[in-house]
Short mmCIF file of C-alpha atoms and ligand atoms in Angstrom, two decimals:
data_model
loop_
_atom_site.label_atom_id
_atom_site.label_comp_id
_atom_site.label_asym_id
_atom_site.label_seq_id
_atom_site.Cartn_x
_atom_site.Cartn_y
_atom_site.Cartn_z
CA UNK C 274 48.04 -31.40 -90.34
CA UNK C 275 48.69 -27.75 -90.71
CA UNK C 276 46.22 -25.55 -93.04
CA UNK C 277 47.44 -25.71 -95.94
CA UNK C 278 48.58 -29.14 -96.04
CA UNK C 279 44.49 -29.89 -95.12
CA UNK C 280 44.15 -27.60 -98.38
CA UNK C 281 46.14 -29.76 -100.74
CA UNK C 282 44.59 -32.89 -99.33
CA UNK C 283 41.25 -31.33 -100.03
CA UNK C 284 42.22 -30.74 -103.89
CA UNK C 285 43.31 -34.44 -103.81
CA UNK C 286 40.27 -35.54 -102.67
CA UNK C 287 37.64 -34.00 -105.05
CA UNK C 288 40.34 -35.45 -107.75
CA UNK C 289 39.67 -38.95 -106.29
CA UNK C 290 35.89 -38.41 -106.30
CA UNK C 291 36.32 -37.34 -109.68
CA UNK C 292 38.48 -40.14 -111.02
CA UNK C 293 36.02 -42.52 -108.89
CA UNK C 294 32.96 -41.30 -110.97
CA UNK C 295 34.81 -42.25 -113.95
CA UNK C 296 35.65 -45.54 -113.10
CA UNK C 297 31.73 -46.26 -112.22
CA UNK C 298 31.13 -48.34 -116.48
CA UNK C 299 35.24 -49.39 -116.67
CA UNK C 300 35.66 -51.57 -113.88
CA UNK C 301 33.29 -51.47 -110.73
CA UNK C 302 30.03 -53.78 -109.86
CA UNK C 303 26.93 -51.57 -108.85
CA UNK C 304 26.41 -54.04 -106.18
CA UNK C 305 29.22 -54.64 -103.56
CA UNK C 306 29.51 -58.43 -102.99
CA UNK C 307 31.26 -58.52 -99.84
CA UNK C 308 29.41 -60.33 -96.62
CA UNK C 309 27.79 -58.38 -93.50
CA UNK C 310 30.82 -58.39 -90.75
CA UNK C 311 33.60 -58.30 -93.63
CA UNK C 312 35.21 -55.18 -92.68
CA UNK C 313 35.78 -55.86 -88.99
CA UNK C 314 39.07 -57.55 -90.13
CA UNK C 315 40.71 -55.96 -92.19
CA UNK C 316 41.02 -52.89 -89.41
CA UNK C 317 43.13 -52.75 -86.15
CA UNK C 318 40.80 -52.98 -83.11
CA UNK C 319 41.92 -49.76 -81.41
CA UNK C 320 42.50 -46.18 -83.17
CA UNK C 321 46.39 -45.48 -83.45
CA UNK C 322 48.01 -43.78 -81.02
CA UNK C 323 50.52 -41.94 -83.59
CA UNK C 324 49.26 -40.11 -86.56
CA UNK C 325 48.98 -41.89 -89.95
CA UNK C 326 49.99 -40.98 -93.73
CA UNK C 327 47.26 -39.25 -95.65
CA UNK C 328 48.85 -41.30 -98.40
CA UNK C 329 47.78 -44.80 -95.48
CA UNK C 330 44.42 -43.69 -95.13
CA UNK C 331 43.64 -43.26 -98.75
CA UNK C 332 45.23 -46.60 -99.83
CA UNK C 333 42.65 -48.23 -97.23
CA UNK C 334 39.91 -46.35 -99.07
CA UNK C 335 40.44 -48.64 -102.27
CA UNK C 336 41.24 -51.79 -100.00
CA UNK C 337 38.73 -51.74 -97.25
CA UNK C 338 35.86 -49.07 -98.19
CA UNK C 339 35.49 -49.58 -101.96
CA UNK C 340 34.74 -52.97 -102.12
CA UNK C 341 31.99 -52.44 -99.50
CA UNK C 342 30.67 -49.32 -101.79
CA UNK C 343 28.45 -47.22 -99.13
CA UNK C 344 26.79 -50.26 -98.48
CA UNK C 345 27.30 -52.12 -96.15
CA UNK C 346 30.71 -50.43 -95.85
CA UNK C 347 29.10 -47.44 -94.15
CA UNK C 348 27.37 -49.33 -91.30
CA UNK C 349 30.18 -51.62 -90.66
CA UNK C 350 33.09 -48.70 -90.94
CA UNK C 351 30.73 -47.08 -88.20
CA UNK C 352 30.31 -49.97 -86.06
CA UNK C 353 34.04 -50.08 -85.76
CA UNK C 354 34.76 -46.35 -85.24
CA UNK C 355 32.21 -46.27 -82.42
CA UNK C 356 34.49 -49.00 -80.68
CA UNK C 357 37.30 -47.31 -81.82
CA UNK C 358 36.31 -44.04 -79.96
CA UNK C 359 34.05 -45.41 -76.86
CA UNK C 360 37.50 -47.19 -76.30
CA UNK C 361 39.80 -44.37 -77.03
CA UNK C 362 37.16 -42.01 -74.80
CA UNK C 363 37.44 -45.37 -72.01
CA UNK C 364 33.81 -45.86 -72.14
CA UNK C 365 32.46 -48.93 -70.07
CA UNK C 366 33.05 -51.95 -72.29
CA UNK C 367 28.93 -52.61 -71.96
CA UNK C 368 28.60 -49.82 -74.57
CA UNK C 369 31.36 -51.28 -77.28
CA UNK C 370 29.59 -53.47 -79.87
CA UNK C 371 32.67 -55.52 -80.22
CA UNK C 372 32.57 -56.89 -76.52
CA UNK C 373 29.74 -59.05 -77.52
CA UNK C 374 27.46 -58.09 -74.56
CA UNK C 375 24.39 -56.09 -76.82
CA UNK C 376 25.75 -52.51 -76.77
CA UNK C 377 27.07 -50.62 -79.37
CA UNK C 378 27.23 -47.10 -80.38
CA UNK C 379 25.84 -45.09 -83.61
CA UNK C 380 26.15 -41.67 -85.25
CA UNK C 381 23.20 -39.46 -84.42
CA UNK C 382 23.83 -35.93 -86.33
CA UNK C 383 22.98 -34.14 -83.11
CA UNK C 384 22.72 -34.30 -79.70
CA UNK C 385 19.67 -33.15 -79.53
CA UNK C 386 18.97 -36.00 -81.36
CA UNK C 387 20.48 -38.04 -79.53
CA UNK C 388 18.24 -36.82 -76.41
CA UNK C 389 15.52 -37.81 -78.44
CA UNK C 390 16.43 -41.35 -79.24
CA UNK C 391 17.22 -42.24 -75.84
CA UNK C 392 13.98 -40.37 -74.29
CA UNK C 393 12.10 -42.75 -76.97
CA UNK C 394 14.01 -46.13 -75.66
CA UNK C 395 13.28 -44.75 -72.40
CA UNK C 396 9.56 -44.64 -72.75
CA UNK C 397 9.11 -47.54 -74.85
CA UNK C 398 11.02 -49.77 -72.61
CA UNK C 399 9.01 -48.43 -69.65
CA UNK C 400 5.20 -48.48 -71.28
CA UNK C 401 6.21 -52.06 -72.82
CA UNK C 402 7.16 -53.31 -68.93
CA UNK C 403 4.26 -51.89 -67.76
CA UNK C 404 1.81 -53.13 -70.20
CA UNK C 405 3.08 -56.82 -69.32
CA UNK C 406 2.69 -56.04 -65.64
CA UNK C 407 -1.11 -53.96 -66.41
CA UNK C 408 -2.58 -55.31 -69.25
CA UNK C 409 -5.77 -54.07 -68.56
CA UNK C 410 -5.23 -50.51 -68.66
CA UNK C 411 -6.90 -48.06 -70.80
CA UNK C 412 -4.87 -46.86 -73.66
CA UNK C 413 -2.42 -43.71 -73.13
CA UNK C 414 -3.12 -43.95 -69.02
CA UNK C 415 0.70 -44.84 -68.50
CA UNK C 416 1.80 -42.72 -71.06
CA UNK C 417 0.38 -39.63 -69.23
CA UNK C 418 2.01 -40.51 -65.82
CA UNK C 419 5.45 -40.68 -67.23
CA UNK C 420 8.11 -38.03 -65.82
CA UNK C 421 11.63 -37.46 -66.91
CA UNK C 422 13.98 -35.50 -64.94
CA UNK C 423 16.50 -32.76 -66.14
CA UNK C 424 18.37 -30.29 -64.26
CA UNK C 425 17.44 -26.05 -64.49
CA UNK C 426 20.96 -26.60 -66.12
CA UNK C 427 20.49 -29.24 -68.95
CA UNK C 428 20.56 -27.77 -72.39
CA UNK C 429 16.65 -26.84 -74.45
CA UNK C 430 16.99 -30.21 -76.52
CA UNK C 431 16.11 -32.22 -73.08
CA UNK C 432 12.55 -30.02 -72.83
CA UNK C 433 11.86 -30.45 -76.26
CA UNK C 434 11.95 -34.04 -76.63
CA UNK C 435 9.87 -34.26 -74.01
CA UNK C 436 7.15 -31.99 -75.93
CA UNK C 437 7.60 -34.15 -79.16
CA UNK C 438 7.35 -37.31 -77.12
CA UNK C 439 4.63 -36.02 -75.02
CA UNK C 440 5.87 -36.58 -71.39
CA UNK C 441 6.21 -34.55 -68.55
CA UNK C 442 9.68 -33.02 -67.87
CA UNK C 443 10.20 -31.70 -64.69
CA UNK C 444 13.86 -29.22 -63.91
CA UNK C 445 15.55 -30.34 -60.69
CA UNK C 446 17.44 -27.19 -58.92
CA UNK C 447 20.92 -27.38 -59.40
CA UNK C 448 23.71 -26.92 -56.76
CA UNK C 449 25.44 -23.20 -56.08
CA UNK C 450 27.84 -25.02 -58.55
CA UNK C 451 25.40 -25.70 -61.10
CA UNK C 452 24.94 -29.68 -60.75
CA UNK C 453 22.71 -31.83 -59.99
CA UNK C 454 22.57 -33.63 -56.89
CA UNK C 455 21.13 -36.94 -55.78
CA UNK C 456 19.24 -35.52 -52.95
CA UNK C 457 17.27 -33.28 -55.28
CA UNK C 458 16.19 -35.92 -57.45
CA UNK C 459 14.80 -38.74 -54.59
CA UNK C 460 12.79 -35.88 -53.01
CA UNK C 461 11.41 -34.80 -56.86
CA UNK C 462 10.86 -38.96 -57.16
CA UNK C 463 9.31 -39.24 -53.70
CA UNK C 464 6.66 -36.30 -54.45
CA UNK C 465 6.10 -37.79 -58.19
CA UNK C 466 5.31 -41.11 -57.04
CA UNK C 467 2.89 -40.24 -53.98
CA UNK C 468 1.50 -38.24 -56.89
CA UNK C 469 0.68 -41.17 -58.98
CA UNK C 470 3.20 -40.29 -61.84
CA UNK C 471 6.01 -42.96 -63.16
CA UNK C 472 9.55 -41.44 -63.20
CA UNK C 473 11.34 -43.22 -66.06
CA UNK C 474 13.92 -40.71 -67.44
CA UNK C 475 16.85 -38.83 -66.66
CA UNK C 476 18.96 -36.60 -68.54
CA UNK C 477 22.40 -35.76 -66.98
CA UNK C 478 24.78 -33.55 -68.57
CA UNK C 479 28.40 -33.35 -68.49
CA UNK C 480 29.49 -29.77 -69.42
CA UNK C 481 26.66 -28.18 -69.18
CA UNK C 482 25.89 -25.54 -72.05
CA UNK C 483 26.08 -22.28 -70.01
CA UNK C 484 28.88 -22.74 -67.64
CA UNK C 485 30.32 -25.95 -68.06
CA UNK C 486 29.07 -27.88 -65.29
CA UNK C 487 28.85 -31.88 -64.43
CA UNK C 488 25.93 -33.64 -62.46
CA UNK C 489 26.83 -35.39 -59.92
CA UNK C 490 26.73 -38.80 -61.72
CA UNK C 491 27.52 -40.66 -58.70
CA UNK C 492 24.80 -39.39 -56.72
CA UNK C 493 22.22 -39.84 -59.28
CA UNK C 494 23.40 -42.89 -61.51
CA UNK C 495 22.52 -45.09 -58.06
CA UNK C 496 19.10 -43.76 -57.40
CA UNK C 497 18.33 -44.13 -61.56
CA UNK C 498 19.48 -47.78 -61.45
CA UNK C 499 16.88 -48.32 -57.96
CA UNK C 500 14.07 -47.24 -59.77
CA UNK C 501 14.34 -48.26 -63.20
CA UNK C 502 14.99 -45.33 -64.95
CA UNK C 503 17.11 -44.81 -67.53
CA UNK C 504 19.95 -42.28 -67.55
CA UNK C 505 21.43 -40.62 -70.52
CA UNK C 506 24.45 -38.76 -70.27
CA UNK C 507 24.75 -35.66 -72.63
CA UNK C 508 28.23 -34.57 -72.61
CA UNK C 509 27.70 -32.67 -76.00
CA UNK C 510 30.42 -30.38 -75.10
CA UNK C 511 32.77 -31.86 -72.83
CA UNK C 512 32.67 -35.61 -74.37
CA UNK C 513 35.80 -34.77 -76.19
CA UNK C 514 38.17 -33.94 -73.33
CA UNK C 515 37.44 -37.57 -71.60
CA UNK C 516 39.56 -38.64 -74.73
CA UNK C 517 42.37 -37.20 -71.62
CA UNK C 518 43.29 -39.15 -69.02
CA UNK C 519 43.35 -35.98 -67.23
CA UNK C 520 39.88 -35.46 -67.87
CA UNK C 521 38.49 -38.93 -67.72
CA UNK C 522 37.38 -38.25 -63.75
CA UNK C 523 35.07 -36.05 -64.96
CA UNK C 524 33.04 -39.13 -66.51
CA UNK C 525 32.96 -40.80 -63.01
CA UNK C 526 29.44 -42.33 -62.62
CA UNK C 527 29.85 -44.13 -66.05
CA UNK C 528 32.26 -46.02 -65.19
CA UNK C 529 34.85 -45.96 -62.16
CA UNK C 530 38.23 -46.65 -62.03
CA UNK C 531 39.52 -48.70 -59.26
CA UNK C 532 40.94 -46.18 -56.98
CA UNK C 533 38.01 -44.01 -56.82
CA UNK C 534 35.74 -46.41 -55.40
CA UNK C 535 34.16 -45.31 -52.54
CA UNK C 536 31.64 -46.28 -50.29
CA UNK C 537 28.48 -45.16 -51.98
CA UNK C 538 30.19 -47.20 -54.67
CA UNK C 539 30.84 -50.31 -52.69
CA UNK C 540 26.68 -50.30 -51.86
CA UNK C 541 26.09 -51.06 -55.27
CA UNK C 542 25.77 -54.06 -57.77
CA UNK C 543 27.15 -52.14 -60.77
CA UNK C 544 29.52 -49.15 -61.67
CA UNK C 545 28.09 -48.84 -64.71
CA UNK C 546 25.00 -46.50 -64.45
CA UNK C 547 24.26 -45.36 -67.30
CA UNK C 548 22.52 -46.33 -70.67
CA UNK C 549 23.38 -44.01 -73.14
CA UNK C 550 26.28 -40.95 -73.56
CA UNK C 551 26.66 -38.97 -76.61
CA UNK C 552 28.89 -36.52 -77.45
CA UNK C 553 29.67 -33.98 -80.19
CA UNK C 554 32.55 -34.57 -81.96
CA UNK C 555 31.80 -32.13 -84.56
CA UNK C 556 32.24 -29.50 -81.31
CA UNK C 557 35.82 -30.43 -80.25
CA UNK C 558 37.23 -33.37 -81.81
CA UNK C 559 38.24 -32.07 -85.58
CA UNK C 560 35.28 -33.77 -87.03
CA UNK C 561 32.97 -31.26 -89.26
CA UNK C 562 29.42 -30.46 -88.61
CA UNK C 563 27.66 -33.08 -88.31
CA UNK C 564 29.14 -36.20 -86.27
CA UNK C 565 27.21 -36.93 -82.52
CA UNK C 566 28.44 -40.34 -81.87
CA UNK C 567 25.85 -41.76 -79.14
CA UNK C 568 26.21 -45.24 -77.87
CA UNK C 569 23.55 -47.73 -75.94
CA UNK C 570 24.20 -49.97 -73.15
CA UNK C 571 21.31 -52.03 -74.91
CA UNK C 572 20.98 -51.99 -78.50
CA UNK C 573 17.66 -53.80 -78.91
CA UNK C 574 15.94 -51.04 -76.19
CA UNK C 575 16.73 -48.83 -79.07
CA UNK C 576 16.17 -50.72 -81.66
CA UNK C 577 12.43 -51.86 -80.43
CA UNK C 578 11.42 -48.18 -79.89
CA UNK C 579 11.51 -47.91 -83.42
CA UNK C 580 11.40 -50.40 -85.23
CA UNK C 581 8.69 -50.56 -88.55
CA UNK C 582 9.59 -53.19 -91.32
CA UNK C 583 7.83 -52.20 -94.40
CA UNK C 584 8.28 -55.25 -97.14
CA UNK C 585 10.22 -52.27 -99.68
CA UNK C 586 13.10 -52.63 -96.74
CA UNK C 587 13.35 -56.24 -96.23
CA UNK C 588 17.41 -57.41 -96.52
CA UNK C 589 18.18 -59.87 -99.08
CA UNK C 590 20.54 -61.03 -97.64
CA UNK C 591 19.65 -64.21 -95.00
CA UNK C 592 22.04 -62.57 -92.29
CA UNK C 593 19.01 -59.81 -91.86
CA UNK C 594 18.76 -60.45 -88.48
CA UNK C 595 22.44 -60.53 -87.51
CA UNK C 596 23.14 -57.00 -89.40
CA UNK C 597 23.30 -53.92 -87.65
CA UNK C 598 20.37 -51.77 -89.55
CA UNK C 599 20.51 -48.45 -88.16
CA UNK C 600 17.95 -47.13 -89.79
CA UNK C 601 15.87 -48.17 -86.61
CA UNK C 602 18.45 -45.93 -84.69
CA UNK C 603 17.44 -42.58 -85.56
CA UNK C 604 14.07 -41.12 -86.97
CA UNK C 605 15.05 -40.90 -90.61
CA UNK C 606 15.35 -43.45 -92.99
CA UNK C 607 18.40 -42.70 -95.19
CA UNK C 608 22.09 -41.43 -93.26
CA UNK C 609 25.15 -39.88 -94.29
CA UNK C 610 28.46 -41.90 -94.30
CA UNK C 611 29.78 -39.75 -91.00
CA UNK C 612 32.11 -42.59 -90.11
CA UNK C 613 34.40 -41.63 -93.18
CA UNK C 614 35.17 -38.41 -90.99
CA UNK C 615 36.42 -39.97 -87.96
CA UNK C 616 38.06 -42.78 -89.80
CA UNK C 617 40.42 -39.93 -91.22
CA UNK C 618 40.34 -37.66 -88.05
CA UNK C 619 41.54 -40.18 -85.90
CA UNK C 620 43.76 -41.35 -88.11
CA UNK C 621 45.07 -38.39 -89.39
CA UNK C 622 46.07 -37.16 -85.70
CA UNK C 623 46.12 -40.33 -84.06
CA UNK C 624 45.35 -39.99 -79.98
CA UNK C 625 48.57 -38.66 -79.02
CA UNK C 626 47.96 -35.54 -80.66
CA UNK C 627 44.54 -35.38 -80.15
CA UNK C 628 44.62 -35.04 -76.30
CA UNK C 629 47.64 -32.50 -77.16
CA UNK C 630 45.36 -30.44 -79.10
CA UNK C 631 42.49 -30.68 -76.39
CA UNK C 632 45.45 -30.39 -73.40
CA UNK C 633 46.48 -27.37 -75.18
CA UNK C 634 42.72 -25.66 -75.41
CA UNK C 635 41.81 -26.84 -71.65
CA UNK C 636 45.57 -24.55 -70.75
CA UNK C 637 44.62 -21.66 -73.19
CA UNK C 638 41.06 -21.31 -71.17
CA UNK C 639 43.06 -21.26 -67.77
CA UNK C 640 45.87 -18.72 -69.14
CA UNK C 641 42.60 -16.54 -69.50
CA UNK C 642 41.29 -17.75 -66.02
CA UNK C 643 44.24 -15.85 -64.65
CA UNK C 644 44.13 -12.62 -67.53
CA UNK C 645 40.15 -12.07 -65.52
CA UNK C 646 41.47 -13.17 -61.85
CA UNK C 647 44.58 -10.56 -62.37
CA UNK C 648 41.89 -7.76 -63.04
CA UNK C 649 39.53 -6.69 -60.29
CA UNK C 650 37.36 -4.92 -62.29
CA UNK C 651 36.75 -8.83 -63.08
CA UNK C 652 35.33 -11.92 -61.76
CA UNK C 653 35.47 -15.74 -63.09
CA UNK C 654 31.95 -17.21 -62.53
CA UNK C 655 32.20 -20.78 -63.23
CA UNK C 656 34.42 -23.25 -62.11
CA UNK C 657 37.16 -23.72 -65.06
CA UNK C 658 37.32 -27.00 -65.87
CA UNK C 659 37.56 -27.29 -69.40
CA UNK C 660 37.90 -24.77 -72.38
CA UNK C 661 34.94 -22.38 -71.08
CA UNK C 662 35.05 -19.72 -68.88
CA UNK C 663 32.36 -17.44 -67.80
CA UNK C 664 33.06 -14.18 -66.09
CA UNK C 665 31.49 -10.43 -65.99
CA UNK C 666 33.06 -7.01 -65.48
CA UNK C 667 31.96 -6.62 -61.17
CA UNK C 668 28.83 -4.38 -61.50
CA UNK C 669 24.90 -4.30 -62.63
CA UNK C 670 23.99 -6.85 -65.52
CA UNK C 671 23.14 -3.71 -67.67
CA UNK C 672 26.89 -2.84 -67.39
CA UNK C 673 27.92 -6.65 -68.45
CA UNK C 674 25.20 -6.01 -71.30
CA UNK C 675 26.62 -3.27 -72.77
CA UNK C 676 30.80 -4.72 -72.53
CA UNK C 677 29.44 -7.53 -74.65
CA UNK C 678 27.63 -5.36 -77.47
CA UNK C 679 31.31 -3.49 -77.29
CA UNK C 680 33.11 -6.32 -77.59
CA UNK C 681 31.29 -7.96 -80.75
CA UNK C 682 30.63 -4.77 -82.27
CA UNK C 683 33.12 -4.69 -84.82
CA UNK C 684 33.67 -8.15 -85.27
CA UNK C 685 37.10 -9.04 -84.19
CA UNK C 686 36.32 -11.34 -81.80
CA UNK C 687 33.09 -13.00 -80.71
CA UNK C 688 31.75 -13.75 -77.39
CA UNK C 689 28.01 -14.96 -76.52
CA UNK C 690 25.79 -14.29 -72.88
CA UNK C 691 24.52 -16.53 -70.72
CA UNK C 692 22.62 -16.11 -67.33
CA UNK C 693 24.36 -17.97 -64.20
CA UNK C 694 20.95 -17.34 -61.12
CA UNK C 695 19.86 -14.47 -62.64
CA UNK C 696 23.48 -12.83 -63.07
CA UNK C 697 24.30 -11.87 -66.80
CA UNK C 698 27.50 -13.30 -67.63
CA UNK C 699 29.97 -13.80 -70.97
CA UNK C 700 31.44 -16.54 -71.83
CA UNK C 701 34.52 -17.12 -73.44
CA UNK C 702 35.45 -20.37 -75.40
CA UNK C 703 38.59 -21.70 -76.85
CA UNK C 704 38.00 -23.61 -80.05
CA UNK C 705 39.65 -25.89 -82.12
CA UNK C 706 42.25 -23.57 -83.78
CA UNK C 707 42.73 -21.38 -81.26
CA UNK C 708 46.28 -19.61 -80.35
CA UNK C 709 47.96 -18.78 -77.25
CA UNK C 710 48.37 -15.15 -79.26
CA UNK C 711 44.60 -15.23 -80.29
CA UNK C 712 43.84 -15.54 -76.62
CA UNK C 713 45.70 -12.93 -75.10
CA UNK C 714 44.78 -10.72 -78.41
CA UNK C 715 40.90 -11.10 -76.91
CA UNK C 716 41.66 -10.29 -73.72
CA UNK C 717 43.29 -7.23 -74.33
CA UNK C 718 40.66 -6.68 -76.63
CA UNK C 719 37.72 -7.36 -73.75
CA UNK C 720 40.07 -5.39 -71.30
CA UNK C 721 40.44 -2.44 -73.29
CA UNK C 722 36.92 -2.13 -74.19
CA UNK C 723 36.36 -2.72 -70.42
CA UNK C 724 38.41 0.59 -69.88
CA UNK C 725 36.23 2.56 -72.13
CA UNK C 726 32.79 1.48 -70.84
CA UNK C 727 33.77 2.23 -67.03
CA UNK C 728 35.50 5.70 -67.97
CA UNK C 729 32.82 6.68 -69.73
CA UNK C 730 29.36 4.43 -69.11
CA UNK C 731 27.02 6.17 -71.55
CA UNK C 732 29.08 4.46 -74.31
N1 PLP G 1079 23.57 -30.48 -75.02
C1 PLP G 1079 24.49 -29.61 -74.62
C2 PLP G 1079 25.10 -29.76 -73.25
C3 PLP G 1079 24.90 -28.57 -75.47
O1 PLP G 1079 25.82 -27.70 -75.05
C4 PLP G 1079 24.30 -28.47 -76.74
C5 PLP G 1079 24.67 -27.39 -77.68
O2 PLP G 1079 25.42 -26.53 -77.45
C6 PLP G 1079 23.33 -29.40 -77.10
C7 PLP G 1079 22.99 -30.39 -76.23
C8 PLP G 1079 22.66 -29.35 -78.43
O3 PLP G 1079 23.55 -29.73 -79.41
P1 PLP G 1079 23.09 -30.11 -80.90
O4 PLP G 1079 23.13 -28.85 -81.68
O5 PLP G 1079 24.13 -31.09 -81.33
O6 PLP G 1079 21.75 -30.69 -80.84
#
């Protein structure tokens, strides 16, 4: 949809909220009467490959959502676009709600919720275990022996759930290209256990924030699964691209496709390592801030961890414990309806052009790969692999300091710092949006203020 078609659709839409409102005394119930599991039906089971009519989508509004009202068309509308997208992304069929075998996915708003959540199944799965096993501990001992693992790498929202949850955390080294490996985390296991503490957590990300880097699932997912602990994949970032064939490698570790196995692989019961994954799609799928779709290899470990059933919440209908309620998904009570916005993105584009748009981005970020690897006052310093790439002008990281205050100076484009060991480095992203001619407009932009700083360096 181009922009100004998305602006004419917009006008359309506050018309239809309007014209609902109206309608509320002529001819609607306040209370939907459809059953719990009566939208399932009336949708396709996959998300279409070819992009549909606005016109399509809004016609299913009146048939499919508006009988439901927000409730329970909301839950059930996002128990379907989870499958939709977990299959669409190829996720291991575990996580799907729809395959029957108690997983299923769920909208966080963030990631960082999302880190939270599955920290919290973590340690309540692990303290509940270990209370049947030691009943006779004093309260809070096991709690203060817990230990969950992230990499130097893995993004703040990893630490801080482990403040609010009140666990150790404890930042494996990463490799010289900025994963984590296996061998790092048995020897931080091996020292944590002679120690007394319980490892239960681990937190591997997939496009990690500052230069785009994946753990090495298959290394660690084996060694999680060995000792119980639970691994959550953050791929906040790069969850998006695995909506690529191309790309879908990258998620190796969650699931593996036949002619990758190898022999680590063959040496284990199960290809399927992890428990959660969550992504952003409000970061690279079309979908607006805020849409974190996170999905569970076991729905009850997240459900248990917190669940409180105060008699003002009790269902009235009988089905109460069939229903999804995912109010014991996330922390707060009440949620937004964010499946309405990938009902219409995916729809709207359909897959084919989806994994265009994201082809298109990933071959942008590599056309400006080779703009940096063409100058030698340059260097790339990350490995490309998706729509980021980090790189710094060769030279001290007060020099790299001062060619990024140039280059956002006057607002044209923006670019934002990280540190890759202790080297100062800028990192440029293609976004959703983003031209071939807005790409090689920043470079020559970067460039050129490049050319001033090193003529004249007091600048
Ligand atoms: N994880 C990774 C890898 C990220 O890159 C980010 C944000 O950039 C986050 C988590 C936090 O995202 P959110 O703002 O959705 O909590």
């Amino acid at each position: 949809m181009d922009p100004k078609e998305f602006c004419i659709r917009g006008k359309q839409m506050v018309d239809y909220i309007v014209d609902y409102r109206e309608s509320l005394d002529k001819h609607r119930k306040v209370f939907p009467e459809v059953k719990p599991g009566y939208l399932r039906p009336l949708l396709p089971d996959a998300a279409p490959e070819e992009a549909e009519s606005f016109e399509d989508v809004m016609s299913d509004m009146e048939r499919v959502i508006m009988p439901g009202a927000s409730c329970p068309a909301a839950t059930e509308l996002e128990i379907v676009m989870l499958d939709w997208l977990g299959k669409a992304l190829q996720l291991p069929v575990e996580f799907l709600s729809g395959s029957g075998g108690g997983g299923g996915g769920v909208i966080q708003r963030t990631a960082s919720d999302a880190t939270l959540m599955s920290m919290l199944s973590a340690r309540h799965k692990t303290l509940t275990k270990l209370g049947r096993e030691q009943p006779n501990q004093v309260d809070g001992k096991h709690l203060s022996k817990l230990v969950a693992y992230m990499s130097d790498q893995a993004h703040s929202s990893v630490e801080r759930a482990a403040i609010i949850e009140a666990v150790r955390v404890r930042k494996l080294p990463s490799d010289e290209k900025f994963s984590m490996r296996g061998v790092e985390l048995e020897k931080a296991i091996k020292q944590d256990k002679e120690n007394g503490l319980i490892p239960f957590y681990l937190c591997a990300t997939l496009g990690t924030t500052s230069s785009c880097a994946f753990d090495n699932i298959l290394e660690l997912g084996p060694i999680c699964q060995r000792e119980g602990i639970w691994m959550h994949i953050d791929a906040a970032y790069a969850g998006s691209a695995f909506i690529c064939p191309e790309f879908r490698p990258l998620l190796n570790g969650v699931e593996v496709r036949i002619g990758q196995v190898d022999k680590l692989l063959l040496e284990h019961h199960s290809w399927n390592f992890a428990d959660s994954f969550d992504f952003n799609a409000h970061k690279w799928m079309g979908a607006t801030f805020d849409c974190s779709p996170m999905w569970v290899k076991s729905r009850k470990d997240i459900v248990n961890s917190l669940k409180v059933e105060p008699p003002y919440l009790k269902h009235i209908h009988s089905e109460s414990d069939i229903i999804t309620d995912y109010r014991h998904w996330q922390i707060s009570l009440g949620r937004k309806f964010s499946s309405l916005k990938l009902w219409f993105v995916l729809r709207l584009f359909g897959i084919k052009k989806m994994q265009e748009l994201i082809l298109s981005d990933v071959a942008m970020a590599r056309e400006f790969e080779e703009f940096v690897r063409k100058d030698e006052r340059f260097e790339v310093t990350n490995e490309v692999k998706l729509g980021l790439v980090c790189f710094a002008l060769k030279g001290s990281n007060e020099l790299n300091r001062h060619l990024l205050e140039a280059v956002n100076r006057e607002g044209k484009i923006h670019i934002t710092p990280t540190e890759l060991r202790s080297k100062y480095t800028l990192r440029f992203v293609i976004c959703w949006g983003n031209t071939r001619e807005s790409v090689r407009f920043a470079w020559e932009y970067i460039s050129s203020k490049a050319t001033a700083l090193l003529s004249s360096p007091s600048e």
